[in-house]
CSV table of C-alpha atoms in Angstrom, one decimal:
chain,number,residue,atom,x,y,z
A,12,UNK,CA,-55.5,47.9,65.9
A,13,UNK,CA,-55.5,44.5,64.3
A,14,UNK,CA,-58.5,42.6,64.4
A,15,UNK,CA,-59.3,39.7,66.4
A,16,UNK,CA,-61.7,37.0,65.4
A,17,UNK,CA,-62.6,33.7,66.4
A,18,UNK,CA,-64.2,30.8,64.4
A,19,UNK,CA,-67.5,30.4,66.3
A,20,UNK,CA,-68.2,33.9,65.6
A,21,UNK,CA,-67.3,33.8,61.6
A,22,UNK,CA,-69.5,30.6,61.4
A,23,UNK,CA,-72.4,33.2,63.6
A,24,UNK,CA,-71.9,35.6,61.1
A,25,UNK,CA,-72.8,33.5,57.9
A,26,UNK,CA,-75.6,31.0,59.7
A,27,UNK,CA,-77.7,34.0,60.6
A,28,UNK,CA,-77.3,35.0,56.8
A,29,UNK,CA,-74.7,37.7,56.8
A,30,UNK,CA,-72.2,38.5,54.6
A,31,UNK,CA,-68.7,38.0,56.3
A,32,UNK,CA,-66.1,40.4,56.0
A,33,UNK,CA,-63.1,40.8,53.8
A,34,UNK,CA,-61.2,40.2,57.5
A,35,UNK,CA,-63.0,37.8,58.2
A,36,UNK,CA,-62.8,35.8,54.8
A,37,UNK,CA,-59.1,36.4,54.8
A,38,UNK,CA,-58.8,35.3,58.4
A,39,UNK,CA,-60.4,31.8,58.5
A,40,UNK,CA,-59.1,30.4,55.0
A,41,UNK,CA,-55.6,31.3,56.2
A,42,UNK,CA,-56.6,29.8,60.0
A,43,UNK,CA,-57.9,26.8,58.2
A,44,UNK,CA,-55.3,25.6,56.1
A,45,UNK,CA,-52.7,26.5,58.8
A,46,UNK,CA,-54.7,24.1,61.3
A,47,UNK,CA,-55.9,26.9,63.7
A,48,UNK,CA,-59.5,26.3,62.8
A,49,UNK,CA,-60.5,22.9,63.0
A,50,UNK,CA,-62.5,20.4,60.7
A,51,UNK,CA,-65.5,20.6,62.1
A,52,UNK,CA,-65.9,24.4,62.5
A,53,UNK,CA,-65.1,24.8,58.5
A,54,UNK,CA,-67.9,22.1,57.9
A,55,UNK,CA,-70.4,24.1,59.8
A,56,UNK,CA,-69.1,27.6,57.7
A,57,UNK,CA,-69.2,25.8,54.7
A,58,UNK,CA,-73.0,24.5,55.5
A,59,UNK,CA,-73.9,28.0,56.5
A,60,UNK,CA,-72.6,29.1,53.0
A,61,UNK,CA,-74.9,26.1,51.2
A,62,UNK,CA,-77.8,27.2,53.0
A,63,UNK,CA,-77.1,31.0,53.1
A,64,UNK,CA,-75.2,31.8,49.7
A,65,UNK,CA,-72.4,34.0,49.4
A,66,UNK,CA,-72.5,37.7,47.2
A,67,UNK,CA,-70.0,38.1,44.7
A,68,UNK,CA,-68.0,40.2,46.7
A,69,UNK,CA,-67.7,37.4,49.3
A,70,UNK,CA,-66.9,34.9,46.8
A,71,UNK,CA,-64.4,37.0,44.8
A,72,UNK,CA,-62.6,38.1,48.4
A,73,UNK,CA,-62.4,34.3,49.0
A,74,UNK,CA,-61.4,33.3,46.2
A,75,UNK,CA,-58.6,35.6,46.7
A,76,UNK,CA,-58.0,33.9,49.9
A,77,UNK,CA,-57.5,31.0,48.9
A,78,UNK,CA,-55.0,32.2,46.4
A,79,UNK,CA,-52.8,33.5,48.6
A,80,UNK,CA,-52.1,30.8,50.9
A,81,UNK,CA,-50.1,29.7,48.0
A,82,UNK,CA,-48.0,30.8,45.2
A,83,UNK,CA,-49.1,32.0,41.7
A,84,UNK,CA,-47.5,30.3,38.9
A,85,UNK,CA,-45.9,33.3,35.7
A,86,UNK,CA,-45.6,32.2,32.4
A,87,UNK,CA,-45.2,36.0,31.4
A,88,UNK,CA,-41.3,34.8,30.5
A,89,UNK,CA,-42.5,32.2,27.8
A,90,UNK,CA,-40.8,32.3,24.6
A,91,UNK,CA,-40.5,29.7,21.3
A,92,UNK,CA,-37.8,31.3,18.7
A,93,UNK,CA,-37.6,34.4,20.6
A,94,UNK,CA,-41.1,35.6,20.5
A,95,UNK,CA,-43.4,35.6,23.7
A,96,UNK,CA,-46.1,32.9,24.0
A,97,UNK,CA,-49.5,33.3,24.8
A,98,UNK,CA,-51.3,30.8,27.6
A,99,UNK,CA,-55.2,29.6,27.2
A,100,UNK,CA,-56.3,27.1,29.6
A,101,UNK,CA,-59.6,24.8,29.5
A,102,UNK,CA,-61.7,23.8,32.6
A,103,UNK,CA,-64.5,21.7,32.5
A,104,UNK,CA,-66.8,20.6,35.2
A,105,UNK,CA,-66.8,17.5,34.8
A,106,UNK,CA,-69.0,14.8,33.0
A,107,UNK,CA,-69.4,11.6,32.1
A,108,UNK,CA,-67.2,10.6,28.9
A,109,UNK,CA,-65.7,13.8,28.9
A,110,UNK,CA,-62.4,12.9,27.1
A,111,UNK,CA,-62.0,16.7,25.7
A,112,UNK,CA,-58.4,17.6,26.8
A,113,UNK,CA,-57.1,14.7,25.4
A,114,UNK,CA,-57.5,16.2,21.6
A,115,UNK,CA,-58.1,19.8,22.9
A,116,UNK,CA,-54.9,20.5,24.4
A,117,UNK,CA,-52.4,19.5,21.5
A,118,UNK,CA,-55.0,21.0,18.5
A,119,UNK,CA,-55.0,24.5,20.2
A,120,UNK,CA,-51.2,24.3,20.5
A,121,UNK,CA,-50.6,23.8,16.8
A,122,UNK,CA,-51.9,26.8,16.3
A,123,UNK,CA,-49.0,27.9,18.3
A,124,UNK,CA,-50.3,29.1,21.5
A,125,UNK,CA,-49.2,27.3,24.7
A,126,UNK,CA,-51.6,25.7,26.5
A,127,UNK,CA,-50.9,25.1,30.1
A,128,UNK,CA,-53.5,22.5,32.0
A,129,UNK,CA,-53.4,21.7,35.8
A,130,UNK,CA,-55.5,18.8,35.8
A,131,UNK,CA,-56.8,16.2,38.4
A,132,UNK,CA,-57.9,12.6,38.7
A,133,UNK,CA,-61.2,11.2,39.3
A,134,UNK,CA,-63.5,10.5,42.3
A,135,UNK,CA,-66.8,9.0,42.1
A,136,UNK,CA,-68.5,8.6,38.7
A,137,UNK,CA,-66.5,11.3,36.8
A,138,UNK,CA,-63.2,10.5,35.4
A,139,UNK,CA,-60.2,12.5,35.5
A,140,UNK,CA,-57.9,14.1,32.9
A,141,UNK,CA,-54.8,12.7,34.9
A,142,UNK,CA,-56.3,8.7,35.4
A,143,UNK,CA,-57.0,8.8,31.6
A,144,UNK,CA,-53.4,9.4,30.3
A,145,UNK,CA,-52.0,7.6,33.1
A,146,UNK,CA,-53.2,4.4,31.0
A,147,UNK,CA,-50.0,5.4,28.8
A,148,UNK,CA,-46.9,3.3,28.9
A,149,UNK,CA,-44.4,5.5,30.6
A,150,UNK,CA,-46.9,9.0,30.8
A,151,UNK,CA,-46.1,11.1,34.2
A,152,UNK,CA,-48.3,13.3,35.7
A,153,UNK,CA,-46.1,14.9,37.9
A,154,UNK,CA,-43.7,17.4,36.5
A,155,UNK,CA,-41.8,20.3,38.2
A,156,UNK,CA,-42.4,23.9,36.9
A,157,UNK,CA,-38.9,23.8,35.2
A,158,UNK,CA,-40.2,21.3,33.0
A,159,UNK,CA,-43.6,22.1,32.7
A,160,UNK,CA,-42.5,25.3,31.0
A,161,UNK,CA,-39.9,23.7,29.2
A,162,UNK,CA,-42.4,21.0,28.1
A,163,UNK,CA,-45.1,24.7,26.8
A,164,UNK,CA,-41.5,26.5,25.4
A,165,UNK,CA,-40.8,23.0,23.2
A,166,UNK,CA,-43.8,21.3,22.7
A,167,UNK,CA,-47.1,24.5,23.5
A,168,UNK,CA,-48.9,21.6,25.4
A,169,UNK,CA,-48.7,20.0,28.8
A,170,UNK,CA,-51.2,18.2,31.1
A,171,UNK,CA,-50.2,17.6,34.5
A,172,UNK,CA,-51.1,17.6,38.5
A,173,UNK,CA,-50.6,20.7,40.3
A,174,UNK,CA,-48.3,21.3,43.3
A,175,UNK,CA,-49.1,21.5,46.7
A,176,UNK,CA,-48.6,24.8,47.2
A,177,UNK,CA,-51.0,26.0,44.5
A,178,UNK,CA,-53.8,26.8,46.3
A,179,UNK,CA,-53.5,25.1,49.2
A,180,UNK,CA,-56.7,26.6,51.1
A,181,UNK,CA,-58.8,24.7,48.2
A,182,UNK,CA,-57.2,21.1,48.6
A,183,UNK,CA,-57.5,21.1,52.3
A,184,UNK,CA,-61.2,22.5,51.8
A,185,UNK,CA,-62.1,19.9,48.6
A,186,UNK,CA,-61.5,16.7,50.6
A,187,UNK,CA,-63.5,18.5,53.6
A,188,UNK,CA,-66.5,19.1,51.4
A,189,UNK,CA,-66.4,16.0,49.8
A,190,UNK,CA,-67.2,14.2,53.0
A,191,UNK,CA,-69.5,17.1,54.1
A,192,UNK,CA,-72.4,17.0,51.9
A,193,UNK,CA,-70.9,20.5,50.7
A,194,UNK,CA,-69.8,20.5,47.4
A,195,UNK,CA,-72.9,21.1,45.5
A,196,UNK,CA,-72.7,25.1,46.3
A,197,UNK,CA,-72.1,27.6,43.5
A,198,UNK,CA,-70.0,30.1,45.7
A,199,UNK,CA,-67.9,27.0,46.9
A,200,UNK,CA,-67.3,25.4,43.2
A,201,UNK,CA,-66.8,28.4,41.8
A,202,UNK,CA,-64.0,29.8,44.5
A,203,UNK,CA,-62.6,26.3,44.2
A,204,UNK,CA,-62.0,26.1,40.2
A,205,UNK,CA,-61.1,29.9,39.9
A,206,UNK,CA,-58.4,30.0,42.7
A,207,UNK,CA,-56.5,27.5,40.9
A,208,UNK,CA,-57.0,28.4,37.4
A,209,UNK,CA,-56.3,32.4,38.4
A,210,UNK,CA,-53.2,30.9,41.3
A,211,UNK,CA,-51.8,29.0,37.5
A,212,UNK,CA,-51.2,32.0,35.9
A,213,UNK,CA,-53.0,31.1,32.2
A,214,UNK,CA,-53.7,34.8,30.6
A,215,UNK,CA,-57.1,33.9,29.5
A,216,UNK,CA,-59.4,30.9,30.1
A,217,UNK,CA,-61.9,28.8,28.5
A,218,UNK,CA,-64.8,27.2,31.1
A,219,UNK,CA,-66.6,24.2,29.8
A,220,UNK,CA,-69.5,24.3,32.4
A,221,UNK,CA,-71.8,20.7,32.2
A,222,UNK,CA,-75.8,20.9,32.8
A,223,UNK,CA,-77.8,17.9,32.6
A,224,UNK,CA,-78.1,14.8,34.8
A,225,UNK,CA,-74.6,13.8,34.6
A,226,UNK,CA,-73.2,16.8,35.4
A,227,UNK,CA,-73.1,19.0,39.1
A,228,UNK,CA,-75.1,21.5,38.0
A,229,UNK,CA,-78.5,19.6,37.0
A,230,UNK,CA,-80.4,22.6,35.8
A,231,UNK,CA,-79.7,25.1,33.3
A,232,UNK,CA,-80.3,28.5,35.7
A,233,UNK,CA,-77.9,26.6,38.4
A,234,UNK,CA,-75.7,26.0,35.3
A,235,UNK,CA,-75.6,29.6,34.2
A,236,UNK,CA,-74.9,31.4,37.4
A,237,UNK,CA,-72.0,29.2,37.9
A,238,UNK,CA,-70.6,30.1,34.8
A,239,UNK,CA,-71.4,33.5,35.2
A,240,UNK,CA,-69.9,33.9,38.3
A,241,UNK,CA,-67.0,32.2,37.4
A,242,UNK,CA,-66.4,34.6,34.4
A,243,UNK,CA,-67.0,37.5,36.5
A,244,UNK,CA,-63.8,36.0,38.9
A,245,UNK,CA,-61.9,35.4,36.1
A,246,UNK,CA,-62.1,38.9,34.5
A,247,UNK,CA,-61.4,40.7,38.0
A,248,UNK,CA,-58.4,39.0,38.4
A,249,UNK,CA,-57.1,40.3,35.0
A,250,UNK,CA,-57.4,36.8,33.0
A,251,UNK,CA,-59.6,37.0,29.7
A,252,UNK,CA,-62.7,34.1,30.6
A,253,UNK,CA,-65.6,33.2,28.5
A,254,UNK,CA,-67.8,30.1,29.7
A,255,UNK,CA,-69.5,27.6,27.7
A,256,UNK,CA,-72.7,25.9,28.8
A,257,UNK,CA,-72.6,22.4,27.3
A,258,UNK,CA,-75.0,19.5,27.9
A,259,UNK,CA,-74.3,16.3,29.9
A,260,UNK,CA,-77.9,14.3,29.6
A,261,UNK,CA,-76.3,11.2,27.8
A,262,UNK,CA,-72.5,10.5,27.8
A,263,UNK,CA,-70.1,12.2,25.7
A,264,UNK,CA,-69.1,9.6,23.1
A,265,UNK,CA,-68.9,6.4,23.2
A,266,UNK,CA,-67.1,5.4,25.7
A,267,UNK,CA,-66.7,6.0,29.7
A,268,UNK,CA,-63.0,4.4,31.2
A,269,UNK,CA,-59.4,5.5,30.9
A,270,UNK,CA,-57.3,3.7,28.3
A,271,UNK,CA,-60.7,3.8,26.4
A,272,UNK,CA,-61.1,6.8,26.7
A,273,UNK,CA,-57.2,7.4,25.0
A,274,UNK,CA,-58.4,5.6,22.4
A,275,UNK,CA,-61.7,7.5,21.1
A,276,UNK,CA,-59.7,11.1,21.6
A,277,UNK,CA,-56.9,9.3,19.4
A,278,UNK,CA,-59.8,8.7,17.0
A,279,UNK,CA,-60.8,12.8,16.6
A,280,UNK,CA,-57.2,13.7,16.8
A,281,UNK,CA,-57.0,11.6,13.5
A,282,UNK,CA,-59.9,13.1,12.1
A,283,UNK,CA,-62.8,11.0,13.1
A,284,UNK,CA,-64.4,10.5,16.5
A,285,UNK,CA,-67.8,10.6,17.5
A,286,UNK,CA,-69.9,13.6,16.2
A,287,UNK,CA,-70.6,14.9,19.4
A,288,UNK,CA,-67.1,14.9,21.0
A,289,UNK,CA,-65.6,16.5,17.5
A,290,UNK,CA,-68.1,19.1,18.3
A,291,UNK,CA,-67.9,20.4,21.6
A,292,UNK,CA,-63.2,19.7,21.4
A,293,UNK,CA,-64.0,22.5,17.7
A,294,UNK,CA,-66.2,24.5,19.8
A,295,UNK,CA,-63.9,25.1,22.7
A,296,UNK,CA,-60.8,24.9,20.3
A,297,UNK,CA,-62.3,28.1,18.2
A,298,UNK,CA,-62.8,29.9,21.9
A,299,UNK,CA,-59.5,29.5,23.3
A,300,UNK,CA,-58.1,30.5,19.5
A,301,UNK,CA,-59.9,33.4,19.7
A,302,UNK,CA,-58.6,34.5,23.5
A,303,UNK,CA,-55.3,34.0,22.3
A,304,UNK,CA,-55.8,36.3,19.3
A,305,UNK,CA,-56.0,33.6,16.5
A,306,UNK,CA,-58.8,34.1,14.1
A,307,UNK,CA,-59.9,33.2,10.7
A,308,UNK,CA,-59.0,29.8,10.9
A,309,UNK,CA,-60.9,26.3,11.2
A,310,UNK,CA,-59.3,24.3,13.6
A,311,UNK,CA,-61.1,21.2,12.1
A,312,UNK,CA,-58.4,21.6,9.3
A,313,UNK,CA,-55.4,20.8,12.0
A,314,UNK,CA,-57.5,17.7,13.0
A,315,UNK,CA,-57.6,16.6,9.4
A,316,UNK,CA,-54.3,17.2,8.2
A,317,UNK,CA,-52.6,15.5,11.2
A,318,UNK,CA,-50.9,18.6,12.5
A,319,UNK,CA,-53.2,18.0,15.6
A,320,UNK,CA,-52.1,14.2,15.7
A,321,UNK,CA,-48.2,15.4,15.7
A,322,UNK,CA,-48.5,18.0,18.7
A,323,UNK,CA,-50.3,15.1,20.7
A,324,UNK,CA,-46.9,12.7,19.9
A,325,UNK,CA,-44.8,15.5,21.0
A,326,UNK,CA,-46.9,15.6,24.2
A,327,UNK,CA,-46.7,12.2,25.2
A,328,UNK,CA,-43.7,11.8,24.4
A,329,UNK,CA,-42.4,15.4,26.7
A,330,UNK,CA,-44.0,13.9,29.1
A,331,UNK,CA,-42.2,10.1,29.2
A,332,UNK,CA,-44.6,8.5,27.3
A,333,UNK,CA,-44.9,6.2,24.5
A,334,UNK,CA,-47.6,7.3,21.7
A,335,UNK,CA,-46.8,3.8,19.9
A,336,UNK,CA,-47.8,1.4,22.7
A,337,UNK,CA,-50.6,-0.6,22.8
A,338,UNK,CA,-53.0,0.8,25.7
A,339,UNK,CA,-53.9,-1.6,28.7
A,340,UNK,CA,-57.1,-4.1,27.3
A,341,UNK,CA,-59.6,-5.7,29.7
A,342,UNK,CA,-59.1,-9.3,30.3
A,343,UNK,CA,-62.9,-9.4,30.8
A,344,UNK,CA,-65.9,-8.3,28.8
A,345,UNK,CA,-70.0,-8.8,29.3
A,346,UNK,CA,-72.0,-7.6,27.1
A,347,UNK,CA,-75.9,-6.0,27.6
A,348,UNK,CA,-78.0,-5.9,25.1
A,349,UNK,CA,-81.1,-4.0,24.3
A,350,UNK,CA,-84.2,-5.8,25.6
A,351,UNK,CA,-86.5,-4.2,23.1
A,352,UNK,CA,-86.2,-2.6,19.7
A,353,UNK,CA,-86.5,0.9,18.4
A,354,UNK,CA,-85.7,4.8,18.9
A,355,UNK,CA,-82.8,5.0,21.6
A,356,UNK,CA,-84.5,8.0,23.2
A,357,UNK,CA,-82.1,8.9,26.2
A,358,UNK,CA,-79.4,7.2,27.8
A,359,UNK,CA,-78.3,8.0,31.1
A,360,UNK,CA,-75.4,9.6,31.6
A,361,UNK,CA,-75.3,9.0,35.5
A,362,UNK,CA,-75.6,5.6,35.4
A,363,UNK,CA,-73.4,4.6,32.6
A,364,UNK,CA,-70.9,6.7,35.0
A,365,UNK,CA,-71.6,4.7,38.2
A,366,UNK,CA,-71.4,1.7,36.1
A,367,UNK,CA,-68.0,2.4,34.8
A,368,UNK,CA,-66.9,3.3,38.5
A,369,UNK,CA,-68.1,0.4,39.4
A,370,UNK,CA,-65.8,-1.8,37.1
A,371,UNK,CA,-62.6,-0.2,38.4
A,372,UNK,CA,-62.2,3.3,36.3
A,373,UNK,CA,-63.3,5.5,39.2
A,374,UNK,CA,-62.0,5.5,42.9
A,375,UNK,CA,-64.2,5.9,46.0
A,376,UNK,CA,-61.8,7.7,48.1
A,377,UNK,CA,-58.7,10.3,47.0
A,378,UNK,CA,-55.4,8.1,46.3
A,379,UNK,CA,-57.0,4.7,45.4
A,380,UNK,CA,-56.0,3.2,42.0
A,381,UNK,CA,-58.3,3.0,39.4
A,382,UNK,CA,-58.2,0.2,36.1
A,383,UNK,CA,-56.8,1.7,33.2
A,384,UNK,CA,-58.4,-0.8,31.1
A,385,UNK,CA,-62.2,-0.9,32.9
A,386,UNK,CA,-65.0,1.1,31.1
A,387,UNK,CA,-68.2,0.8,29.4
A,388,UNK,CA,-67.9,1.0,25.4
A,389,UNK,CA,-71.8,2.4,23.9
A,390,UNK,CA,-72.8,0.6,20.9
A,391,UNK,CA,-76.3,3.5,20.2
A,392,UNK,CA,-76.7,6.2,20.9
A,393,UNK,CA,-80.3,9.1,21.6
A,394,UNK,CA,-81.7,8.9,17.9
A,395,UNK,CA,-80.2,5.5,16.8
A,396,UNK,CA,-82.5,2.7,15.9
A,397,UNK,CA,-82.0,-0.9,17.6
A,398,UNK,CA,-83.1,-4.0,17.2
A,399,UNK,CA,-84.4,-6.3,20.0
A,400,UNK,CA,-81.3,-8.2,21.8
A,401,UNK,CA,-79.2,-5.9,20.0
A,402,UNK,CA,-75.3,-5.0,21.9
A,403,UNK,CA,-76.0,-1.7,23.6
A,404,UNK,CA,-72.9,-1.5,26.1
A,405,UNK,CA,-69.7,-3.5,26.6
A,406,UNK,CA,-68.8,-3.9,29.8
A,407,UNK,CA,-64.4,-4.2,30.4
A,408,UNK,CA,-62.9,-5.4,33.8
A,409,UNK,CA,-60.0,-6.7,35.2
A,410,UNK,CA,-62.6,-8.6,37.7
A,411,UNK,CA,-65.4,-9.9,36.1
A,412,UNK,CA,-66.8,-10.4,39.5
A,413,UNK,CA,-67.7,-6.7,39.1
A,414,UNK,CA,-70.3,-6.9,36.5
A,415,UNK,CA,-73.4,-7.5,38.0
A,416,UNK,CA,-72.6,-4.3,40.4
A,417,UNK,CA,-72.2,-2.5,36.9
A,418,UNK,CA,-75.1,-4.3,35.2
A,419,UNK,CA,-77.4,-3.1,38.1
A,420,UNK,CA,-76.5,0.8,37.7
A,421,UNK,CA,-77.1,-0.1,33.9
A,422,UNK,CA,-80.8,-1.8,34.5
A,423,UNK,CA,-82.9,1.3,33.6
A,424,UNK,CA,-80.0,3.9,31.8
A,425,UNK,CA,-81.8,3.2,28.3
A,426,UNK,CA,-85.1,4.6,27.2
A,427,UNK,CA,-86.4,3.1,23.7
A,428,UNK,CA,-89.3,4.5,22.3
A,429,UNK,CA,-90.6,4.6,18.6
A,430,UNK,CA,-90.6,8.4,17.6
A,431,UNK,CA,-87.5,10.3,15.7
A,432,UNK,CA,-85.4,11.6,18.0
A,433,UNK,CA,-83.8,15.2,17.2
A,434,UNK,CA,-80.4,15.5,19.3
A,435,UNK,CA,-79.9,18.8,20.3
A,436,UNK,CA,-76.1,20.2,19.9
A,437,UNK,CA,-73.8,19.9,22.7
A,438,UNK,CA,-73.3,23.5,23.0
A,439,UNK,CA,-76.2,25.4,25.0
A,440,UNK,CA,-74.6,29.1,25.3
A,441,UNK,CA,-71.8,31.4,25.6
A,442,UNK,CA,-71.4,33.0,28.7
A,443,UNK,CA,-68.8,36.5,28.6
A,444,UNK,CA,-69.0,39.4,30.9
A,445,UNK,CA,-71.9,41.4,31.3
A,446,UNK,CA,-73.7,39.0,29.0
């Protein structure tokens, strides 16, 4: 006999804090995203799973429910001069500055794995993968999976959007959260980044999960159990995961905006870069080597030799864009200076990332445009020494009437105090299995 269920009971089950079945699970995402259960009874399931929590069976079986109401991508059948090619994929949670993919992507394929990434854009006051190389003359996002795998077979690298019908369950579910006060919930998140990094079909995956007051997760022990519990979906569902907790106190680099964020990933790609982004694209790089079986090497050398540089060209260029032309410049700058001297102690990395949004890089709602050429540039940063009056950020419009918005988010982001500062490495933990 088939079971029958009903919304108003499943949404019963959860808000007096029990665990819902595998029937049930598979029952309402598949409702859901067909339109038989409305908006408003997901958003009170989905508040009944903040408040209540899921258990790792529940998130796993909806995880898996969200999977299937769409199609799962193979690159099983990838080949480069006859030999089979191994797939490692990268997902980070999101941060402020967080330009990684940019250099990542092409310095892990030069080691001749492909590297497959399903990327996004932005909303709010993180910046997406997608928005950033969109500032590129010519760059498309969109590709169809005949040239996405001709784009891993040639090149090893692609970044791109994904399809509709990967995972539907999670983008009808996203935008509902998003205007639901649901999204910070460690079942949700997690089900949500696993069901389309598992539905991609990448053989083994590298998390870069954020902590600090930047990031989602604002505490370390929330931090952890996300990545933890994403690690534990990942290796059920057959695809080799590790997590890395990194921090996201002060912004990663110097810069927060699109095209200017291209430009600082061009600068590690040809060897330099600021320390901190260097260190956490190596850190990942030397993960994701590893999962694809490529030890013994430093993938600093690839950065340093150009090799990395090259596979980036090849990229762009698979892609329809031009890696010679100039990226889109602000017709408006404003700078802010430092009202007092001494020991940059901490900047914050939320507000340099409202202020950014606030110039034009970020978008309020799905679909809107963003600036390619608005941003924040940092001149110090936590351990630096200023003087009074010294530049501390650089402010880049189209609309300079959007300064003072972005000056206001900016009005208490520096601390300056008149101790050494020791800056702690990116890099908190590792996060595998059982660990």
């Amino acid at each position: 006999m088939t079971d029958v269920f009903d919304a108003v009971s499943v949404i019963a089950t959860k808000r007096d804090g029990g665990a819902l079945s595998d029937a049930q699970i598979d029952w309402v995402v598949e409702a859901y995203t067909a339109g038989e259960v409305a908006d408003e009874q997901m958003s009170a399931l989905a508040m009944a799973i903040v408040i209540n929590g899921m258990d790792r069976h529940e998130i796993a079986r909806w995880t898996e429910a969200m999977i299937a109401t769409g199609h799962r991508m193979d690159f099983s059948g990838l080949r480069r001069a006859g030999s089979p090619l191994r797939t490692v994929d990268k997902h980070s949670t999101g941060g402020v500055g967080d330009k990684i993919t940019l250099p990542l992507g092409p310095l892990v394929a030069s080691y001749g794995l492909a590297v497959p990434q399903l990327s996004g854009r932005g909303l709010g006051h993180t910046g997406g993968t997608l928005d950033k190389l969109e500032s590129i003359p010519g760059w498309r996002a969109d590709l169809t999976t005949a040239e996405m795998t001709a784009a891993l077979e040639k090149v090893g690298a692609v970044v791109c959007a994904a399809g509709a019908d990967l995972a539907p369950a999670d983008r009808k579910l996203y935008a509902l959260r998003d205007v639901t006060a649901t999204v910070e919930s460690i079942p949700l998140i997690a089900s949500s980044i696993m069901s389309k990094k598992i539905a991609e079909g990448t053989s083994a995956l590298v998390l870069d999960v954020k902590v600090g007051s930047g990031a989602f997760m604002k505490t370390e022990p929330d931090a952890r159990e996300l990545a933890e519990t994403m690690v534990a979906l990942g290796h059920d569902s057959g695809v080799d995961t590790v997590a890395l907790l990194t921090r996201m106190d002060a912004p990663l680099g110097r810069t927060a905006g699109n095209a200017l964020e291209v430009a600082e990933a061009l600068e590690v790609l040809a060897g330099g870069g600021p320390a901190d982004v260097v260190e956490l694209t190596l850190a990942l790089a030397t993960e994701m080597l590893a999962l694809g079986g490529i030890t013994g090497v430093d993938p600093a050398d690839h950065l340093a030799d150009g090799t990395a540089m090259d596979r980036w060209r090849a990229m762009i260029r698979e892609q329809g864009g031009d890696p010679d032309a100039p990226l889109p410049v602000a017709a408006h700058t404003e700078t802010v200076t430092v009202p007092a001297g001494g020991v940059i102690e901490s900047i914050d990395a939320m507000a340099v990332g409202v202020a950014a949004w606030r110039l034009g890089a970020g978008r309020a709602r799905q679909g809107e445009p963003v600036a390619a050429e608005a941003g924040v540039v940092i001149h110090a940063r936590p351990g630096e020494t200023v003087a009074s009056g010294a530049p501390m950020f650089t402010l880049h419009a189209a609309d300079p009437s959007r300064f003072a918005g972005a000056i206001a988010a900016l009005t208490d982001a520096v601390r300056v105090g008149d101790h050494t500062v020791e800056i702690p490495h990116r890099v908190i933990d590792r996060v595998t299995v059982g660990s």
